[in-house]
Amino acid sequence: MTWTFDHLAFNTADGQSLQDNFAALLGLTPGRRPPFPFPGRWLYQDAHALVHVIEQPLPENTELSHIAFRTDELAETVLRRVRESGLPYQLAQVPGEGIAQIFVQMPGGLVIELDAKAQP
């Protein structure tokens, strides 16, 4: 199974400030975001969304939400591996994209998102 870095996601109360700073420092630009049921924005380098901003009234400071990786494997294959690990996880799906999201709680509080093809 091959993995590719996909994006970093941050929780923040001030999405515009975070967007402005990523634009100034890295040249990232705002772009298309699927219709998730919560506010946020995606920041792109060329055609790839590298930073996902999740806008929430809390926390007081910006914090890392998760680190995402993607694979061309089917979600069922990835999910089997996650279940075998014994780590806690949650399932979601990118609206309208055919991508399954598996959020795995790693020791120490880090969350990784594993994106895979949803079942055909």
mmCIF file of N, CA and C in Angstrom:
data_model
loop_
_atom_site.group_PDB
_atom_site.id
_atom_site.type_symbol
_atom_site.label_atom_id
_atom_site.label_comp_id
_atom_site.label_asym_id
_atom_site.label_seq_id
_atom_site.Cartn_x
_atom_site.Cartn_y
_atom_site.Cartn_z
ATOM 1 N N MET A 1 0.859 -1.172 0.000
ATOM 2 C CA MET A 1 0.000 0.000 0.000
ATOM 3 C C MET A 1 0.906 1.237 0.000
ATOM 4 N N THR A 2 0.695 2.129 -0.952
ATOM 5 C CA THR A 2 1.503 3.340 -1.081
ATOM 6 C C THR A 2 0.707 4.542 -0.589
ATOM 7 N N TRP A 3 1.372 5.395 0.195
ATOM 8 C CA TRP A 3 0.735 6.599 0.751
ATOM 9 C C TRP A 3 1.426 7.841 0.240
ATOM 10 N N THR A 4 0.641 8.888 0.028
ATOM 11 C CA THR A 4 1.138 10.197 -0.380
ATOM 12 C C THR A 4 0.611 11.222 0.605
ATOM 13 N N PHE A 5 1.472 12.167 1.002
ATOM 14 C CA PHE A 5 0.993 13.259 1.855
ATOM 15 C C PHE A 5 -0.119 13.983 1.111
ATOM 16 N N ASP A 6 -1.192 14.339 1.822
ATOM 17 C CA ASP A 6 -2.304 15.040 1.184
ATOM 18 C C ASP A 6 -2.450 16.454 1.720
ATOM 19 N N HIS A 7 -2.639 16.620 3.035
ATOM 20 C CA HIS A 7 -2.824 17.976 3.568
ATOM 21 C C HIS A 7 -2.649 18.005 5.083
ATOM 22 N N LEU A 8 -2.508 19.219 5.600
ATOM 23 C CA LEU A 8 -2.576 19.503 7.034
ATOM 24 C C LEU A 8 -3.897 20.215 7.274
ATOM 25 N N ALA A 9 -4.511 19.965 8.418
ATOM 26 C CA ALA A 9 -5.758 20.661 8.759
ATOM 27 C C ALA A 9 -5.593 21.330 10.113
ATOM 28 N N PHE A 10 -6.121 22.545 10.205
ATOM 29 C CA PHE A 10 -6.032 23.332 11.430
ATOM 30 C C PHE A 10 -7.415 23.758 11.887
ATOM 31 N N ASN A 11 -7.629 23.757 13.193
ATOM 32 C CA ASN A 11 -8.818 24.345 13.811
ATOM 33 C C ASN A 11 -8.461 25.762 14.219
ATOM 34 N N THR A 12 -9.328 26.709 13.896
ATOM 35 C CA THR A 12 -9.074 28.094 14.260
ATOM 36 C C THR A 12 -10.378 28.880 14.321
ATOM 37 N N ALA A 13 -10.389 29.907 15.139
ATOM 38 C CA ALA A 13 -11.530 30.821 15.175
ATOM 39 C C ALA A 13 -11.372 31.912 14.122
ATOM 40 N N ASP A 14 -10.147 32.098 13.593
ATOM 41 C CA ASP A 14 -9.861 33.187 12.658
ATOM 42 C C ASP A 14 -9.293 32.635 11.353
ATOM 43 N N GLY A 15 -10.165 32.104 10.513
ATOM 44 C CA GLY A 15 -9.739 31.518 9.246
ATOM 45 C C GLY A 15 -9.091 32.516 8.315
ATOM 46 N N GLN A 16 -9.587 33.752 8.311
ATOM 47 C CA GLN A 16 -9.030 34.762 7.399
ATOM 48 C C GLN A 16 -7.582 35.079 7.747
ATOM 49 N N SER A 17 -7.279 35.217 9.022
ATOM 50 C CA SER A 17 -5.906 35.504 9.440
ATOM 51 C C SER A 17 -4.967 34.362 9.059
ATOM 52 N N LEU A 18 -5.411 33.138 9.296
ATOM 53 C CA LEU A 18 -4.581 31.985 8.932
ATOM 54 C C LEU A 18 -4.370 31.946 7.422
ATOM 55 N N GLN A 19 -5.433 32.191 6.663
ATOM 56 C CA GLN A 19 -5.336 32.226 5.195
ATOM 57 C C GLN A 19 -4.348 33.297 4.751
ATOM 58 N N ASP A 20 -4.447 34.489 5.329
ATOM 59 C CA ASP A 20 -3.553 35.588 4.956
ATOM 60 C C ASP A 20 -2.093 35.247 5.239
ATOM 61 N N ASN A 21 -1.839 34.596 6.361
ATOM 62 C CA ASN A 21 -0.464 34.241 6.720
ATOM 63 C C ASN A 21 0.101 33.157 5.814
ATOM 64 N N PHE A 22 -0.698 32.149 5.479
ATOM 65 C CA PHE A 22 -0.220 31.120 4.553
ATOM 66 C C PHE A 22 0.004 31.714 3.166
ATOM 67 N N ALA A 23 -0.802 32.691 2.765
ATOM 68 C CA ALA A 23 -0.607 33.356 1.479
ATOM 69 C C ALA A 23 0.704 34.139 1.479
ATOM 70 N N ALA A 24 0.935 34.879 2.550
ATOM 71 C CA ALA A 24 2.135 35.712 2.623
ATOM 72 C C ALA A 24 3.411 34.873 2.716
ATOM 73 N N LEU A 25 3.361 33.803 3.494
ATOM 74 C CA LEU A 25 4.571 33.012 3.717
ATOM 75 C C LEU A 25 4.837 31.975 2.626
ATOM 76 N N LEU A 26 3.801 31.306 2.153
ATOM 77 C CA LEU A 26 3.988 30.190 1.224
ATOM 78 C C LEU A 26 3.362 30.406 -0.148
ATOM 79 N N GLY A 27 2.638 31.520 -0.313
ATOM 80 C CA GLY A 27 1.999 31.790 -1.592
ATOM 81 C C GLY A 27 0.772 30.932 -1.854
ATOM 82 N N LEU A 28 0.178 30.346 -0.809
ATOM 83 C CA LEU A 28 -1.013 29.525 -0.988
ATOM 84 C C LEU A 28 -2.216 30.413 -1.280
ATOM 85 N N THR A 29 -3.126 29.915 -2.108
ATOM 86 C CA THR A 29 -4.304 30.691 -2.493
ATOM 87 C C THR A 29 -5.578 29.913 -2.155
ATOM 88 N N PRO A 30 -6.662 30.618 -1.817
ATOM 89 C CA PRO A 30 -7.915 29.929 -1.514
ATOM 90 C C PRO A 30 -8.497 29.299 -2.775
ATOM 91 N N GLY A 31 -9.204 28.174 -2.572
ATOM 92 C CA GLY A 31 -9.801 27.495 -3.713
ATOM 93 C C GLY A 31 -11.004 26.663 -3.324
ATOM 94 N N ARG A 32 -11.459 25.844 -4.263
ATOM 95 C CA ARG A 32 -12.656 25.019 -4.106
ATOM 96 C C ARG A 32 -12.578 24.139 -2.865
ATOM 97 N N ARG A 33 -13.722 24.027 -2.195
ATOM 98 C CA ARG A 33 -13.866 23.182 -1.006
ATOM 99 C C ARG A 33 -15.191 22.446 -1.119
ATOM 100 N N PRO A 34 -15.198 21.117 -0.897
ATOM 101 C CA PRO A 34 -16.474 20.392 -0.928
ATOM 102 C C PRO A 34 -17.451 20.959 0.097
ATOM 103 N N PRO A 35 -18.742 20.704 -0.077
ATOM 104 C CA PRO A 35 -19.749 21.290 0.817
ATOM 105 C C PRO A 35 -19.866 20.552 2.158
ATOM 106 N N PHE A 36 -18.789 20.607 2.944
ATOM 107 C CA PHE A 36 -18.837 20.023 4.287
ATOM 108 C C PHE A 36 -19.864 20.779 5.125
ATOM 109 N N PRO A 37 -20.440 20.134 6.146
ATOM 110 C CA PRO A 37 -21.482 20.788 6.950
ATOM 111 C C PRO A 37 -20.930 21.683 8.063
ATOM 112 N N PHE A 38 -19.727 22.184 7.895
ATOM 113 C CA PHE A 38 -19.112 23.088 8.875
ATOM 114 C C PHE A 38 -18.279 24.109 8.101
ATOM 115 N N PRO A 39 -18.073 25.295 8.669
ATOM 116 C CA PRO A 39 -17.348 26.342 7.948
ATOM 117 C C PRO A 39 -15.852 26.059 7.837
ATOM 118 N N GLY A 40 -15.269 26.550 6.770
ATOM 119 C CA GLY A 40 -13.838 26.389 6.574
ATOM 120 C C GLY A 40 -13.418 26.852 5.200
ATOM 121 N N ARG A 41 -12.179 26.607 4.888
ATOM 122 C CA ARG A 41 -11.609 26.993 3.592
ATOM 123 C C ARG A 41 -10.419 26.093 3.292
ATOM 124 N N TRP A 42 -10.126 25.959 2.005
ATOM 125 C CA TRP A 42 -8.974 25.184 1.576
ATOM 126 C C TRP A 42 -8.001 26.121 0.877
ATOM 127 N N LEU A 43 -6.715 25.925 1.169
ATOM 128 C CA LEU A 43 -5.664 26.750 0.592
ATOM 129 C C LEU A 43 -4.788 25.879 -0.304
ATOM 130 N N TYR A 44 -4.569 26.367 -1.514
ATOM 131 C CA TYR A 44 -3.941 25.579 -2.567
ATOM 132 C C TYR A 44 -2.553 26.065 -2.942
ATOM 133 N N GLN A 45 -1.735 25.101 -3.366
ATOM 134 C CA GLN A 45 -0.529 25.363 -4.139
ATOM 135 C C GLN A 45 -0.787 24.705 -5.481
ATOM 136 N N ASP A 46 -0.852 25.497 -6.518
ATOM 137 C CA ASP A 46 -1.233 25.002 -7.844
ATOM 138 C C ASP A 46 -2.594 24.304 -7.728
ATOM 139 N N ALA A 47 -2.703 23.036 -8.113
ATOM 140 C CA ALA A 47 -3.997 22.348 -8.111
ATOM 141 C C ALA A 47 -4.213 21.485 -6.869
ATOM 142 N N HIS A 48 -3.317 21.582 -5.884
ATOM 143 C CA HIS A 48 -3.404 20.701 -4.714
ATOM 144 C C HIS A 48 -3.724 21.502 -3.442
ATOM 145 N N ALA A 49 -4.771 21.094 -2.744
ATOM 146 C CA ALA A 49 -5.146 21.734 -1.476
ATOM 147 C C ALA A 49 -4.223 21.218 -0.380
ATOM 148 N N LEU A 50 -3.288 22.028 0.053
ATOM 149 C CA LEU A 50 -2.301 21.613 1.053
ATOM 150 C C LEU A 50 -2.741 21.883 2.487
ATOM 151 N N VAL A 51 -3.528 22.939 2.683
ATOM 152 C CA VAL A 51 -3.951 23.325 4.029
ATOM 153 C C VAL A 51 -5.469 23.427 4.049
ATOM 154 N N HIS A 52 -6.063 22.720 4.991
ATOM 155 C CA HIS A 52 -7.504 22.809 5.220
ATOM 156 C C HIS A 52 -7.706 23.564 6.524
ATOM 157 N N VAL A 53 -8.509 24.589 6.473
ATOM 158 C CA VAL A 53 -8.804 25.418 7.642
ATOM 159 C C VAL A 53 -10.222 25.084 8.094
ATOM 160 N N ILE A 54 -10.348 24.657 9.338
ATOM 161 C CA ILE A 54 -11.654 24.345 9.927
ATOM 162 C C ILE A 54 -11.972 25.472 10.896
ATOM 163 N N GLU A 55 -13.019 26.230 10.586
ATOM 164 C CA GLU A 55 -13.343 27.406 11.388
ATOM 165 C C GLU A 55 -14.318 27.034 12.499
ATOM 166 N N GLN A 56 -13.885 27.260 13.729
ATOM 167 C CA GLN A 56 -14.678 26.977 14.920
ATOM 168 C C GLN A 56 -14.521 28.147 15.879
ATOM 169 N N PRO A 57 -15.554 28.446 16.669
ATOM 170 C CA PRO A 57 -15.419 29.541 17.626
ATOM 171 C C PRO A 57 -14.326 29.278 18.652
ATOM 172 N N LEU A 58 -14.065 28.037 18.954
ATOM 173 C CA LEU A 58 -12.967 27.637 19.829
ATOM 174 C C LEU A 58 -12.080 26.727 19.006
ATOM 175 N N PRO A 59 -10.836 26.663 19.174
ATOM 176 C CA PRO A 59 -10.032 27.073 20.307
ATOM 177 C C PRO A 59 -9.609 28.537 20.218
ATOM 178 N N GLU A 60 -9.064 29.012 21.328
ATOM 179 C CA GLU A 60 -8.581 30.390 21.376
ATOM 180 C C GLU A 60 -7.395 30.580 20.427
ATOM 181 N N ASN A 61 -6.531 29.577 20.345
ATOM 182 C CA ASN A 61 -5.368 29.611 19.456
ATOM 183 C C ASN A 61 -5.546 28.576 18.351
ATOM 184 N N THR A 62 -4.898 28.808 17.220
ATOM 185 C CA THR A 62 -4.932 27.833 16.134
ATOM 186 C C THR A 62 -4.227 26.566 16.580
ATOM 187 N N GLU A 63 -4.839 25.407 16.267
ATOM 188 C CA GLU A 63 -4.208 24.137 16.625
ATOM 189 C C GLU A 63 -4.320 23.150 15.470
ATOM 190 N N LEU A 64 -3.352 22.242 15.428
ATOM 191 C CA LEU A 64 -3.369 21.204 14.405
ATOM 192 C C LEU A 64 -4.551 20.288 14.654
ATOM 193 N N SER A 65 -5.363 20.064 13.639
ATOM 194 C CA SER A 65 -6.482 19.139 13.731
ATOM 195 C C SER A 65 -6.029 17.734 13.346
ATOM 196 N N HIS A 66 -5.424 17.611 12.152
ATOM 197 C CA HIS A 66 -4.956 16.308 11.695
ATOM 198 C C HIS A 66 -3.989 16.461 10.527
ATOM 199 N N ILE A 67 -3.303 15.356 10.221
ATOM 200 C CA ILE A 67 -2.432 15.243 9.060
ATOM 201 C C ILE A 67 -3.047 14.168 8.170
ATOM 202 N N ALA A 68 -3.192 14.459 6.876
ATOM 203 C CA ALA A 68 -3.865 13.524 5.975
ATOM 204 C C ALA A 68 -2.907 12.921 4.959
ATOM 205 N N PHE A 69 -3.157 11.644 4.670
ATOM 206 C CA PHE A 69 -2.448 10.901 3.639
ATOM 207 C C PHE A 69 -3.487 10.254 2.740
ATOM 208 N N ARG A 70 -3.116 9.992 1.477
ATOM 209 C CA ARG A 70 -4.060 9.357 0.564
ATOM 210 C C ARG A 70 -3.404 8.159 -0.121
ATOM 211 N N THR A 71 -4.259 7.254 -0.562
ATOM 212 C CA THR A 71 -3.821 6.062 -1.277
ATOM 213 C C THR A 71 -4.806 5.779 -2.393
ATOM 214 N N ASP A 72 -4.370 4.984 -3.365
ATOM 215 C CA ASP A 72 -5.263 4.547 -4.434
ATOM 216 C C ASP A 72 -5.993 3.258 -4.070
ATOM 217 N N GLU A 73 -5.695 2.702 -2.899
ATOM 218 C CA GLU A 73 -6.364 1.480 -2.446
ATOM 219 C C GLU A 73 -7.836 1.771 -2.135
ATOM 220 N N LEU A 74 -8.635 0.735 -2.120
ATOM 221 C CA LEU A 74 -10.032 0.876 -1.719
ATOM 222 C C LEU A 74 -10.125 1.062 -0.210
ATOM 223 N N ALA A 75 -11.126 1.804 0.199
ATOM 224 C CA ALA A 75 -11.319 2.089 1.623
ATOM 225 C C ALA A 75 -11.454 0.804 2.436
ATOM 226 N N GLU A 76 -12.083 -0.206 1.878
ATOM 227 C CA GLU A 76 -12.255 -1.476 2.586
ATOM 228 C C GLU A 76 -10.909 -2.076 2.988
ATOM 229 N N THR A 77 -9.927 -1.993 2.103
ATOM 230 C CA THR A 77 -8.584 -2.519 2.374
ATOM 231 C C THR A 77 -7.920 -1.718 3.492
ATOM 232 N N VAL A 78 -8.018 -0.401 3.406
ATOM 233 C CA VAL A 78 -7.421 0.460 4.426
ATOM 234 C C VAL A 78 -8.108 0.236 5.770
ATOM 235 N N LEU A 79 -9.412 0.148 5.747
ATOM 236 C CA LEU A 79 -10.174 -0.030 6.982
ATOM 237 C C LEU A 79 -9.814 -1.355 7.658
ATOM 238 N N ARG A 80 -9.596 -2.385 6.892
ATOM 239 C CA ARG A 80 -9.188 -3.672 7.463
ATOM 240 C C ARG A 80 -7.865 -3.508 8.226
ATOM 241 N N ARG A 81 -6.938 -2.787 7.623
ATOM 242 C CA ARG A 81 -5.633 -2.558 8.259
ATOM 243 C C ARG A 81 -5.788 -1.724 9.537
ATOM 244 N N VAL A 82 -6.638 -0.715 9.484
ATOM 245 C CA VAL A 82 -6.869 0.123 10.663
ATOM 246 C C VAL A 82 -7.485 -0.705 11.790
ATOM 247 N N ARG A 83 -8.467 -1.510 11.462
ATOM 248 C CA ARG A 83 -9.099 -2.361 12.485
ATOM 249 C C ARG A 83 -8.095 -3.308 13.111
ATOM 250 N N GLU A 84 -7.218 -3.878 12.296
ATOM 251 C CA GLU A 84 -6.187 -4.788 12.809
ATOM 252 C C GLU A 84 -5.216 -4.078 13.747
ATOM 253 N N SER A 85 -5.032 -2.769 13.566
ATOM 254 C CA SER A 85 -4.110 -2.012 14.422
ATOM 255 C C SER A 85 -4.645 -1.867 15.840
ATOM 256 N N GLY A 86 -5.976 -1.943 16.000
ATOM 257 C CA GLY A 86 -6.580 -1.762 17.311
ATOM 258 C C GLY A 86 -6.715 -0.305 17.733
ATOM 259 N N LEU A 87 -6.293 0.626 16.878
ATOM 260 C CA LEU A 87 -6.401 2.045 17.215
ATOM 261 C C LEU A 87 -7.837 2.520 17.010
ATOM 262 N N PRO A 88 -8.303 3.455 17.836
ATOM 263 C CA PRO A 88 -9.653 3.990 17.629
ATOM 264 C C PRO A 88 -9.708 4.821 16.346
ATOM 265 N N TYR A 89 -10.876 4.809 15.688
ATOM 266 C CA TYR A 89 -11.021 5.542 14.428
ATOM 267 C C TYR A 89 -12.470 5.971 14.240
ATOM 268 N N GLN A 90 -12.646 6.910 13.314
ATOM 269 C CA GLN A 90 -13.975 7.364 12.903
ATOM 270 C C GLN A 90 -14.008 7.406 11.382
ATOM 271 N N LEU A 91 -15.177 7.142 10.821
ATOM 272 C CA LEU A 91 -15.349 7.163 9.372
ATOM 273 C C LEU A 91 -16.130 8.390 8.943
ATOM 274 N N ALA A 92 -15.779 8.907 7.770
ATOM 275 C CA ALA A 92 -16.516 10.021 7.160
ATOM 276 C C ALA A 92 -16.335 9.874 5.648
ATOM 277 N N GLN A 93 -16.936 10.779 4.913
ATOM 278 C CA GLN A 93 -16.793 10.785 3.461
ATOM 279 C C GLN A 93 -16.763 12.225 2.975
ATOM 280 N N VAL A 94 -15.924 12.504 1.978
ATOM 281 C CA VAL A 94 -15.893 13.824 1.359
ATOM 282 C C VAL A 94 -17.163 13.939 0.524
ATOM 283 N N PRO A 95 -18.015 14.934 0.800
ATOM 284 C CA PRO A 95 -19.281 15.055 0.060
ATOM 285 C C PRO A 95 -19.065 15.156 -1.448
ATOM 286 N N GLY A 96 -19.716 14.256 -2.180
ATOM 287 C CA GLY A 96 -19.694 14.303 -3.633
ATOM 288 C C GLY A 96 -18.387 13.943 -4.298
ATOM 289 N N GLU A 97 -17.428 13.405 -3.563
ATOM 290 C CA GLU A 97 -16.105 13.153 -4.142
ATOM 291 C C GLU A 97 -15.752 11.677 -4.272
ATOM 292 N N GLY A 98 -16.510 10.759 -3.657
ATOM 293 C CA GLY A 98 -16.170 9.337 -3.728
ATOM 294 C C GLY A 98 -14.922 8.977 -2.955
ATOM 295 N N ILE A 99 -14.628 9.774 -1.922
ATOM 296 C CA ILE A 99 -13.444 9.531 -1.104
ATOM 297 C C ILE A 99 -13.868 9.248 0.328
ATOM 298 N N ALA A 100 -13.443 8.096 0.830
ATOM 299 C CA ALA A 100 -13.684 7.753 2.227
ATOM 300 C C ALA A 100 -12.571 8.362 3.080
ATOM 301 N N GLN A 101 -12.952 8.843 4.251
ATOM 302 C CA GLN A 101 -11.993 9.409 5.200
ATOM 303 C C GLN A 101 -12.022 8.538 6.456
ATOM 304 N N ILE A 102 -10.840 8.075 6.860
ATOM 305 C CA ILE A 102 -10.720 7.286 8.077
ATOM 306 C C ILE A 102 -9.811 8.077 9.008
ATOM 307 N N PHE A 103 -10.387 8.599 10.090
ATOM 308 C CA PHE A 103 -9.642 9.397 11.051
ATOM 309 C C PHE A 103 -9.175 8.483 12.176
ATOM 310 N N VAL A 104 -7.859 8.308 12.297
ATOM 311 C CA VAL A 104 -7.278 7.387 13.258
ATOM 312 C C VAL A 104 -6.638 8.177 14.393
ATOM 313 N N GLN A 105 -7.011 7.819 15.622
ATOM 314 C CA GLN A 105 -6.450 8.462 16.815
ATOM 315 C C GLN A 105 -5.149 7.748 17.173
ATOM 316 N N MET A 106 -4.042 8.451 16.997
ATOM 317 C CA MET A 106 -2.730 7.884 17.297
ATOM 318 C C MET A 106 -2.401 8.132 18.768
ATOM 319 N N PRO A 107 -1.497 7.346 19.343
ATOM 320 C CA PRO A 107 -1.068 7.609 20.717
ATOM 321 C C PRO A 107 -0.509 9.027 20.834
ATOM 322 N N GLY A 108 -0.768 9.675 21.941
ATOM 323 C CA GLY A 108 -0.276 11.029 22.165
ATOM 324 C C GLY A 108 -1.211 12.109 21.662
ATOM 325 N N GLY A 109 -2.339 11.720 21.073
ATOM 326 C CA GLY A 109 -3.330 12.706 20.667
ATOM 327 C C GLY A 109 -3.302 13.108 19.210
ATOM 328 N N LEU A 110 -2.307 12.693 18.434
ATOM 329 C CA LEU A 110 -2.260 13.031 17.020
ATOM 330 C C LEU A 110 -3.352 12.274 16.272
ATOM 331 N N VAL A 111 -4.017 12.945 15.344
ATOM 332 C CA VAL A 111 -5.014 12.313 14.492
ATOM 333 C C VAL A 111 -4.468 12.309 13.068
ATOM 334 N N ILE A 112 -4.538 11.139 12.418
ATOM 335 C CA ILE A 112 -4.198 11.085 11.003
ATOM 336 C C ILE A 112 -5.458 10.711 10.228
ATOM 337 N N GLU A 113 -5.617 11.346 9.090
ATOM 338 C CA GLU A 113 -6.732 11.066 8.187
ATOM 339 C C GLU A 113 -6.182 10.232 7.039
ATOM 340 N N LEU A 114 -6.796 9.085 6.813
ATOM 341 C CA LEU A 114 -6.406 8.219 5.707
ATOM 342 C C LEU A 114 -7.511 8.280 4.657
ATOM 343 N N ASP A 115 -7.191 8.814 3.489
ATOM 344 C CA ASP A 115 -8.172 8.974 2.407
ATOM 345 C C ASP A 115 -7.980 7.859 1.405
ATOM 346 N N ALA A 116 -9.100 7.207 1.056
ATOM 347 C CA ALA A 116 -9.064 6.089 0.116
ATOM 348 C C ALA A 116 -10.309 6.124 -0.748
ATOM 349 N N LYS A 117 -10.265 5.391 -1.846
ATOM 350 C CA LYS A 117 -11.412 5.325 -2.748
ATOM 351 C C LYS A 117 -12.581 4.651 -2.037
ATOM 352 N N ALA A 118 -13.738 5.318 -2.067
ATOM 353 C CA ALA A 118 -14.945 4.712 -1.516
ATOM 354 C C ALA A 118 -15.322 3.535 -2.397
ATOM 355 N N GLN A 119 -16.119 2.651 -1.866
ATOM 356 C CA GLN A 119 -16.522 1.457 -2.614
ATOM 357 C C GLN A 119 -17.272 1.865 -3.877
ATOM 358 N N PRO A 120 -16.959 1.191 -5.008
ATOM 359 C CA PRO A 120 -17.627 1.530 -6.276
ATOM 360 C C PRO A 120 -19.104 1.221 -6.249
#
